[in-house]
Short mmCIF file of C-alpha atoms in Angstrom, two decimals:
data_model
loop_
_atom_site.label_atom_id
_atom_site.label_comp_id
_atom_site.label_asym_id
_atom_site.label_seq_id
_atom_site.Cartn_x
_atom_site.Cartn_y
_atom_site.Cartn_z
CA UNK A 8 137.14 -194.64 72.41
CA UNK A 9 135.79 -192.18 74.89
CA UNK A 10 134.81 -188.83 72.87
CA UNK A 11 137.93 -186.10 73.56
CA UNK A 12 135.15 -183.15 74.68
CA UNK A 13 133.09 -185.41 77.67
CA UNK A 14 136.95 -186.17 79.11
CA UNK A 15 137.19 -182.35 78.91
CA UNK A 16 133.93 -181.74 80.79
CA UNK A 17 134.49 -184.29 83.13
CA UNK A 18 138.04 -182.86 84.31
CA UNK A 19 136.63 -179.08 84.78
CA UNK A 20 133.93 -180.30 86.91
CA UNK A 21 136.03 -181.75 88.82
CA UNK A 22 138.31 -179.08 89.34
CA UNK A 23 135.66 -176.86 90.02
CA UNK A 24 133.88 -178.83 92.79
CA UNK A 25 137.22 -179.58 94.42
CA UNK A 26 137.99 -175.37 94.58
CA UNK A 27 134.10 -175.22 95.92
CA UNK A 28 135.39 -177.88 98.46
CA UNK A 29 138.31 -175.45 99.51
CA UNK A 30 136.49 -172.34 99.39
CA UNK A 31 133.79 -173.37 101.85
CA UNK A 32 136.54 -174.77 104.25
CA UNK A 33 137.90 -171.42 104.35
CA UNK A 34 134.65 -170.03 105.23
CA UNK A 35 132.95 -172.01 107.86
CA UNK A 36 135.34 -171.01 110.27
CA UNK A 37 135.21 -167.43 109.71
CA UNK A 38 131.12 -167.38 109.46
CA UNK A 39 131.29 -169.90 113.04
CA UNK A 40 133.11 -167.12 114.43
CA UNK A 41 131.29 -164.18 113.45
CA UNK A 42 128.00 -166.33 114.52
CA UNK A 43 129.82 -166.79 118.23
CA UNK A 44 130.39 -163.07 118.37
CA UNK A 45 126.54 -161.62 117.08
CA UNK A 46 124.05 -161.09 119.83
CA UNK A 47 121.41 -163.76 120.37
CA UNK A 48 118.32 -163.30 118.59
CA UNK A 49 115.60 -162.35 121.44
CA UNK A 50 113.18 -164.33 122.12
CA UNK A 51 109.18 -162.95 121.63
CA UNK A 52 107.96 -164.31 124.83
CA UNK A 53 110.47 -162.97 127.13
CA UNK A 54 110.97 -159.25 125.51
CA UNK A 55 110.17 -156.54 128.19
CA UNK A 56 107.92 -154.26 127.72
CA UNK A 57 108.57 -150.90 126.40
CA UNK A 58 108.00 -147.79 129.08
CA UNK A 59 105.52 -145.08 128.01
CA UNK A 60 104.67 -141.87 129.16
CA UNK A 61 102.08 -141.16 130.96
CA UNK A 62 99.28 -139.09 129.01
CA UNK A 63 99.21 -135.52 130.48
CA UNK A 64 95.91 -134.78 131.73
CA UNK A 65 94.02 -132.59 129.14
CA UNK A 66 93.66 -128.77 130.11
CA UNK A 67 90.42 -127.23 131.98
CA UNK A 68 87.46 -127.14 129.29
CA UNK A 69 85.25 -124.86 130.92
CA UNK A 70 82.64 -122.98 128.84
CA UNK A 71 79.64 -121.47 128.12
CA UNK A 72 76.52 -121.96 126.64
CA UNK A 73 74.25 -119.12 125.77
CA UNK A 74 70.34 -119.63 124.72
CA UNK A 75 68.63 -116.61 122.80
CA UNK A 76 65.34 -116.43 123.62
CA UNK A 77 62.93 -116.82 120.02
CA UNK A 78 61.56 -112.86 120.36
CA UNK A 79 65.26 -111.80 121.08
CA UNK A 80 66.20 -113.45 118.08
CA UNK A 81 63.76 -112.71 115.85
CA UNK A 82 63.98 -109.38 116.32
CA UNK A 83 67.47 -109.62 115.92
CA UNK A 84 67.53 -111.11 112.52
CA UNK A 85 65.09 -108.59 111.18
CA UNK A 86 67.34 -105.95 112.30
CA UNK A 87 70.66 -107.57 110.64
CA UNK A 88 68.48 -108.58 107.38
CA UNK A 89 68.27 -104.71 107.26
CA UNK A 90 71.40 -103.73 108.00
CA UNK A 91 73.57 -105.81 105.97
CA UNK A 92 76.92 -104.39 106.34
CA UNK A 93 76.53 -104.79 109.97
CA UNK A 94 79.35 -107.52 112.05
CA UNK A 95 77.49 -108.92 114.74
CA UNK A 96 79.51 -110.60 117.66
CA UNK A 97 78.12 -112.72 120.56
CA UNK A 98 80.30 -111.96 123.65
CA UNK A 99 80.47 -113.26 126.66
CA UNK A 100 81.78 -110.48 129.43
CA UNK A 101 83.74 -111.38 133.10
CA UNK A 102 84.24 -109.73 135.62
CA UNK A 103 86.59 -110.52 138.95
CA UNK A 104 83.35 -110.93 141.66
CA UNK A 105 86.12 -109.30 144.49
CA UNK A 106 88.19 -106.13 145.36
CA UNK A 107 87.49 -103.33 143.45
CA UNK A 108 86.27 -104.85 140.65
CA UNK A 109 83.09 -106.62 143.45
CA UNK A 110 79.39 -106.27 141.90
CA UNK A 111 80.67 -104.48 138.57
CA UNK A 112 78.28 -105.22 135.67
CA UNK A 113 80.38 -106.63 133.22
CA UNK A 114 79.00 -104.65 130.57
CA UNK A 115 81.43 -101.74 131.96
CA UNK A 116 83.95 -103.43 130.04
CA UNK A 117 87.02 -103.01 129.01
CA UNK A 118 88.40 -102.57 132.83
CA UNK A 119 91.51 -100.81 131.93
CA UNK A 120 93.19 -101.09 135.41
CA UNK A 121 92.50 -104.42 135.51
CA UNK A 122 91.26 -105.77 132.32
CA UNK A 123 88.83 -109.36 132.14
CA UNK A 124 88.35 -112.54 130.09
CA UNK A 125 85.76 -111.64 127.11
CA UNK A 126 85.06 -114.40 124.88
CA UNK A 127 83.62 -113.89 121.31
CA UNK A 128 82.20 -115.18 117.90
CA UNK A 129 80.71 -114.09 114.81
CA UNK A 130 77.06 -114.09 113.89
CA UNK A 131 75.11 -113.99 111.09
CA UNK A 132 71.31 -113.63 110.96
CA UNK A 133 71.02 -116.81 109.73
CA UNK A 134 72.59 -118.11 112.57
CA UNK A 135 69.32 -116.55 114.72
CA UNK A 136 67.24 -119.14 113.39
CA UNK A 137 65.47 -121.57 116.08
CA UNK A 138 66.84 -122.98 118.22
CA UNK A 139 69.27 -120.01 118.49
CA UNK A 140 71.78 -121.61 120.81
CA UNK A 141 75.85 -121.05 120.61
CA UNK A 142 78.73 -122.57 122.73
CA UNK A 143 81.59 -119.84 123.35
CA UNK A 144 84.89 -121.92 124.98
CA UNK A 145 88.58 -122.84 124.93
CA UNK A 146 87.26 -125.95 122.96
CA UNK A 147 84.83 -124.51 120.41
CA UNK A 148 86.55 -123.21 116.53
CA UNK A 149 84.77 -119.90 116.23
CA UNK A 150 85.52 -119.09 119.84
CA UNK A 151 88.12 -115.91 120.31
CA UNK A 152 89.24 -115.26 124.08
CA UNK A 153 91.45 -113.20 125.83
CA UNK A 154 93.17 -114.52 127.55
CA UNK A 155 93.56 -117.54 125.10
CA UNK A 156 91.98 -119.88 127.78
CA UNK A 157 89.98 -120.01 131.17
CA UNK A 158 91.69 -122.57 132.65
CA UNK A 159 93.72 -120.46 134.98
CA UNK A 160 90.96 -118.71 136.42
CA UNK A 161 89.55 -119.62 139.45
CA UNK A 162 87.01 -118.10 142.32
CA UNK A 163 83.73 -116.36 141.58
CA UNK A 164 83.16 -114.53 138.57
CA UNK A 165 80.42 -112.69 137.03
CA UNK A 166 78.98 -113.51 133.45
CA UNK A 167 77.12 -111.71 131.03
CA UNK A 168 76.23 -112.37 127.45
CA UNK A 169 75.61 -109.51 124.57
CA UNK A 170 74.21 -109.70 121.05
CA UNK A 171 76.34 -106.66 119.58
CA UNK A 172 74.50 -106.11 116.77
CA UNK A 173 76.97 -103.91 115.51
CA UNK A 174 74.39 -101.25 114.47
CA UNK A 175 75.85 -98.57 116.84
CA UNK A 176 79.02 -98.06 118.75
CA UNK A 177 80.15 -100.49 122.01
CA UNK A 178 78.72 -103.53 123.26
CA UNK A 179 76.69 -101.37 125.86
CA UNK A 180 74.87 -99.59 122.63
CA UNK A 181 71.03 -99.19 123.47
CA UNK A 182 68.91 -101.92 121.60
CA UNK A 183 71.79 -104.77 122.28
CA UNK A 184 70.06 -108.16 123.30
CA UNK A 185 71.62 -108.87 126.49
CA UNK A 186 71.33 -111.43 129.74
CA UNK A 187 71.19 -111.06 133.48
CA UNK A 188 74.43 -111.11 135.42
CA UNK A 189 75.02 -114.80 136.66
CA UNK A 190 77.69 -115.82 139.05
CA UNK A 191 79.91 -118.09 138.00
CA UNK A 192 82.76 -120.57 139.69
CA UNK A 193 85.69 -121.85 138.43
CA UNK A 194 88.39 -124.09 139.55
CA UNK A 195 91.33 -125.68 137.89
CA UNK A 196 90.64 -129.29 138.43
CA UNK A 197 86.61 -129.47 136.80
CA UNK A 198 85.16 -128.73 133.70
CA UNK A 199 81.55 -126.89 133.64
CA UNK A 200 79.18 -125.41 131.06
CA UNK A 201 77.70 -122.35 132.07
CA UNK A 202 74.49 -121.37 130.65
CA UNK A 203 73.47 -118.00 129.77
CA UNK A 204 69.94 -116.66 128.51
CA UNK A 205 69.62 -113.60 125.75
CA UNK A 206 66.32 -112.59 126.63
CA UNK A 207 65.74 -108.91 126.73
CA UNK A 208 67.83 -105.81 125.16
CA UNK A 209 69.37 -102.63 126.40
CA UNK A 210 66.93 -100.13 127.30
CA UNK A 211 66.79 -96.41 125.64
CA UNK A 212 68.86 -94.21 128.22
CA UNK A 213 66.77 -91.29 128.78
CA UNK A 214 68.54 -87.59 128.15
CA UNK A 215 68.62 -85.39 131.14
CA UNK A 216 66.39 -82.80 131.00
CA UNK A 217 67.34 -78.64 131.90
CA UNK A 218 65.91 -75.26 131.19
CA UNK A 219 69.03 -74.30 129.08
CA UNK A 220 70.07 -77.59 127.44
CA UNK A 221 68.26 -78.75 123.96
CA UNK A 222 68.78 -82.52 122.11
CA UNK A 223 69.41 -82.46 118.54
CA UNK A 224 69.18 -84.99 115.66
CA UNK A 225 68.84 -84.40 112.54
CA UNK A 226 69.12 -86.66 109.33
CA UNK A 227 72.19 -86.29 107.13
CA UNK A 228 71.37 -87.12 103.64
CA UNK A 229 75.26 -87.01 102.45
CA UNK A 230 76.81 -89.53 105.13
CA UNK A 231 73.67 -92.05 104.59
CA UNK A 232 73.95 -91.75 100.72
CA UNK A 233 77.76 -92.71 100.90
CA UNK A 234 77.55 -95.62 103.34
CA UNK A 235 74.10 -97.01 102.31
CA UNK A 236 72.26 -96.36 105.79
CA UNK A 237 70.73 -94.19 107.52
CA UNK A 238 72.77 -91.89 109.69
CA UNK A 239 71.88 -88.49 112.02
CA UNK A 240 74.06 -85.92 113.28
CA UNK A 241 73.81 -85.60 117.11
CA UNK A 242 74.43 -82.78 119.60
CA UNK A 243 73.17 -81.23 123.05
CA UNK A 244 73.07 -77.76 122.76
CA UNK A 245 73.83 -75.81 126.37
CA UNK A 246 73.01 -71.90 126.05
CA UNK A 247 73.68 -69.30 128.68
CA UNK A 248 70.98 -68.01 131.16
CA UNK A 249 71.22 -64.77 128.72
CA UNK A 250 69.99 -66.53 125.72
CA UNK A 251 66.43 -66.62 127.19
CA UNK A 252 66.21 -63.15 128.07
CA UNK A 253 63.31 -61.71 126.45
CA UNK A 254 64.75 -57.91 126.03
CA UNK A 255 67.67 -59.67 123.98
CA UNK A 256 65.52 -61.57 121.96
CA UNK A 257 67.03 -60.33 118.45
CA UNK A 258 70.88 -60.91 119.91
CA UNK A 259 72.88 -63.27 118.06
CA UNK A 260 75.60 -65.57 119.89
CA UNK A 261 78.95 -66.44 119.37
CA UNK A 262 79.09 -70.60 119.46
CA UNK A 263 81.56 -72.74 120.50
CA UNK A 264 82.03 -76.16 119.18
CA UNK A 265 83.08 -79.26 121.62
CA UNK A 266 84.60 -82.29 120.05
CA UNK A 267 84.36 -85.19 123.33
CA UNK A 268 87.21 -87.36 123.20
CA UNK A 269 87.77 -91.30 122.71
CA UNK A 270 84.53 -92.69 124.52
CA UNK A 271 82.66 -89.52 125.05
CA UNK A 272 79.71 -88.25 123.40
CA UNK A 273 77.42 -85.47 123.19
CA UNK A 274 75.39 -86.04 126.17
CA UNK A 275 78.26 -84.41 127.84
CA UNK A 276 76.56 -80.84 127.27
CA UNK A 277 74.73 -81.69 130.52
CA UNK A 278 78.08 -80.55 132.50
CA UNK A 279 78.17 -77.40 129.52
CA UNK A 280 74.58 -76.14 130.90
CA UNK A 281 75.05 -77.23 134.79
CA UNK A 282 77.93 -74.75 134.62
CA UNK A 283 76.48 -72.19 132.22
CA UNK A 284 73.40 -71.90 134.92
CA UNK A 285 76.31 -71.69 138.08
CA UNK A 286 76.02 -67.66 138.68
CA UNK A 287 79.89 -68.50 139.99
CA UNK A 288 80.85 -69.87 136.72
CA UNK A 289 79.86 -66.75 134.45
CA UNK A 290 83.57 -65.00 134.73
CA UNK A 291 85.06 -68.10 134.16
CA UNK A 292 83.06 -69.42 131.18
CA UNK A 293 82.41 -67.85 127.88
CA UNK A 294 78.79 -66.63 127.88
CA UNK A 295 78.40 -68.57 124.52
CA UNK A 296 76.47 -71.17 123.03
CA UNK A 297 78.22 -74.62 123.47
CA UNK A 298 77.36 -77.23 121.01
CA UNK A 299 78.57 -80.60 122.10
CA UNK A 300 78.81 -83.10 119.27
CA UNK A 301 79.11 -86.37 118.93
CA UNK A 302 82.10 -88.00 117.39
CA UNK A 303 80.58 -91.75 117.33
CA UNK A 304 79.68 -94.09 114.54
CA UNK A 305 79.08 -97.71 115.17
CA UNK A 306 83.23 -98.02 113.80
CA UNK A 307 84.29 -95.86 116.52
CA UNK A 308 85.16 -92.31 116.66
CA UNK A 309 85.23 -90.90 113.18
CA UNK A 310 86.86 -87.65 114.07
CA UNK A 311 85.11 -85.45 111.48
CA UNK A 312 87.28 -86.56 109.24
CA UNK A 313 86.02 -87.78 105.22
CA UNK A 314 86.85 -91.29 104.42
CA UNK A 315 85.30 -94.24 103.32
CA UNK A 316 84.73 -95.76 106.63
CA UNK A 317 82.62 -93.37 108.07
CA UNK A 318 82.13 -91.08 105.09
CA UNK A 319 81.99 -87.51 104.54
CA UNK A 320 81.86 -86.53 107.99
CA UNK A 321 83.83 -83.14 108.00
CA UNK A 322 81.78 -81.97 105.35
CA UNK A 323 78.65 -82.55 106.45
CA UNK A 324 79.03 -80.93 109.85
CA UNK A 325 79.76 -77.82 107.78
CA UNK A 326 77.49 -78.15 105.16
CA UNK A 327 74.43 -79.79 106.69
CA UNK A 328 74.47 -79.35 110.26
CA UNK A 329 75.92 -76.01 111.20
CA UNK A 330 73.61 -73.99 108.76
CA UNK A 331 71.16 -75.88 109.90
CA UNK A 332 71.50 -74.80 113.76
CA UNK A 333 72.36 -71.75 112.35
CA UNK A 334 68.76 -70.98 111.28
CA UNK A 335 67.48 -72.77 114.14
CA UNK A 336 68.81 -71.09 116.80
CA UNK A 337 70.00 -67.65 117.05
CA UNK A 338 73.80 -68.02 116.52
CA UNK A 339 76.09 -65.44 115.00
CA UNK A 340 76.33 -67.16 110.94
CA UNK A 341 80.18 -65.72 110.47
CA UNK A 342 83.57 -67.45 110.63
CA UNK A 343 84.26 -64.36 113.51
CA UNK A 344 80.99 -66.23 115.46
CA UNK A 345 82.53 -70.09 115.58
CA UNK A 346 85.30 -71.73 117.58
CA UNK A 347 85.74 -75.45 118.03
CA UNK A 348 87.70 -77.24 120.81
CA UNK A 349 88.09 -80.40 121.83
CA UNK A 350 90.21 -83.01 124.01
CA UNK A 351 92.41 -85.91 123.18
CA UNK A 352 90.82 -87.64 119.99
CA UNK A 353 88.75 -84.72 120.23
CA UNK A 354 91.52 -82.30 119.73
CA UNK A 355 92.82 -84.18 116.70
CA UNK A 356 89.29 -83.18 115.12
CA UNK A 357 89.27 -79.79 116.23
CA UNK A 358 92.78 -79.25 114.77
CA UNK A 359 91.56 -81.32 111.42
CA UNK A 360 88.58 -79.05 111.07
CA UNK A 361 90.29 -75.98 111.61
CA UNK A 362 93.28 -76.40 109.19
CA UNK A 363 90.58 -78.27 106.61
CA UNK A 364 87.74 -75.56 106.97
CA UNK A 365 89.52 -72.15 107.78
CA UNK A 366 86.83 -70.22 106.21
CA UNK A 367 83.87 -71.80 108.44
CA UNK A 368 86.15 -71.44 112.09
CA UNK A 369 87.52 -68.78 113.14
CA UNK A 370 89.81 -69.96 115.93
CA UNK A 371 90.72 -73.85 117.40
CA UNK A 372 91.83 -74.63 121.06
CA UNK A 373 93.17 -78.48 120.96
CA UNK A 374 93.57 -79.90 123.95
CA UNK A 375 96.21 -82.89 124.62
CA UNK A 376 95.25 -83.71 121.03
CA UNK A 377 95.98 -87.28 119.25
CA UNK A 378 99.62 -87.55 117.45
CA UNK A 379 99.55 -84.83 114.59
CA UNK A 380 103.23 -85.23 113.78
CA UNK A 381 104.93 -88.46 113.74
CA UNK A 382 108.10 -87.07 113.40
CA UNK A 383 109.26 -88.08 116.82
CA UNK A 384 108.62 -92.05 116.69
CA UNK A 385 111.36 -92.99 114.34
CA UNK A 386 113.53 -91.55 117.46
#
């Protein structure tokens, strides 16, 4: 007799395979369908190609490369070694070879009216080490520019390449390693490499010379023990035909003390004495003594004021240097004997020295001075 649970098994399996049977014939229609209506699955070989852009053509590299000579650099990294707070900068200086800007050294730079690519990077005196070669460019990392590239340039040019050495004010600063002015082309559609040779520094500009016009330096031992170097005040003296005369020789002279402006300096007391000497000029021009000083540290122009950038320069004009001229030459040693002046950054100082010193100055004329109240930009 056929066991009761295999009958069992036998008629579910059945069942089931018969529903399986009924299920899939639903299906297969549906699925046929659904196949019919899907796109056709592409075929490898005959898929078209995709279309890609065309790669732009890459930008105008042009650049420079500039060779210091061994002596230039030698010299160079003793100086630095020596002068360790210094920020040296190799620049390379254009200039527009047409209009009015035709056969300007680029060293004049910054042309305000019509200002020219510069390209720059850092140096360190390590860097100065044989061979002493640098690429300046669009292309190279330590590379700043302005404008941000030189691909848009194009005609003749002229080049120049500067060590600033940072040790005194401006590019131009005497002692600067410096090349020749080379001509340079560019054009949109080529790349060059210019080269450039550092081989010889900016020669010592000789002071004019005049009967009534003296050049002072002397060491100031409170500015150089604040910023760790050495550091000098400087100043042409221009004295009136009268100063010389020998039946006065016991007369003492009021003095009158000129502050230059942004970019000036105390060489110009040669204009001071051409005019004291100008018999036309003598009702026109206090018959004083004009000291010119000059407002210039390798940051800029420190405007006799103290700070840490340029250190105690206020005080040491009137602790240092004008007792010192004081005893050298025959000036009156009283408040009632000093006046300073000076013109645009130059009449900020002479306003800062009178209001800071009002015992040592007895009177200020500012001229177009820098912004002393800033009371009017918020309008």
């Amino acid at each position: 007799m056929p066991d009761p649970l295999s009958i069992l098994l036998k008629r579910a399996l059945r069942t089931t395979s018969l529903r399986c049977l009924a299920l899939g014939s639903a299906l297969l229609p549906a699925l046929a369908a659904s196949a019919q209506d899907s796109p056709p699955i592409p075929d490898p070989g005959n898929t078209p190609s995709r279309r890609v852009a065309p790669t732009p053509a890459p930008e105008s590299s042009d650049r420079f490369r500039v060779r210091i000579t061994p002596g230039i650099a030698s010299e160079a990294r003793r100086l630095l070694e020596s002068n360790r707070d210094a920020r040296p900068r190799l620049l390379v200086l254009l200039c527009e070879n047409k209009g009015r800007l035709s056969g300007r050294d680029p060293l004049d730079a910054p042309f305000l009216e019509r200002p020219q690519p510069i390209l720059s990077m850092p140096i360190t005196s390590a860097m100065l080490a044989e061979p002493a070669t640098f690429l300046l460019g669009p292309d190279e990392i330590d590379t700043v520019m302005v404008p941000e590239r030189l691909d848009h340039l194009s005609g003749g040019f002229l080049a120049r390449a500067v060590l600033d050495l940072g040790l005194a004010r401006g590019h131009a600063a005497t002692g600067n390693p410096v090349s020749t002015i080379t001509s340079v082309e560019f054009a949109p559609d080529r790349d060059r490499t210019f080269d450039l040779v550092v081989d010889r520094t900016r020669p010592t500009v000789e002071l004019p010379t005049a009967s009534n016009l003296k050049w002072i330096e002397l060491d100031s031992p409170s500015i150089t023990r604040t910023l760790g170097r050495p550091v000098r005040h400087r100043a042409g003296v221009a004295f009136p035909p009268a100063y010389f005369d020998l039946d006065a020789k016991r007369r003492f002279w009021p003095v009158i003390y000129v502050i230059p402006g942004f970019g000036g300096d105390h060489r110009a007391a040669t204009r001071y004495a051409a005019m004291l000497r100008d018999p036309s000029m003598r009702s026109y021009l206090p018959q004083a003594v004009w000291v010119v000083l000059d407002p210039n540290d390798r940051l800029g122009h420190h405007g006799f004021a103290d700070g840490d950038n340029f250190g105690p320069r206020g005080t040491a004009l009137v602790e240092e240097f004008i007792p010192w001229l004081e005893k050298r030459f025959r000036l009156v040693p009283d408040s009632k004997g000093r006046f300073v002046t000076g013109h645009s950054s130059g009449g900020w100082s002479s306003l800062w020295l009178q209001l800071q010193h009002p015992d040592v100055f007895g009177g200020c004329f500012s001229s177009a001075p820098d912004p002393v109240d800033f009371a009017a930009f918020g309008t």
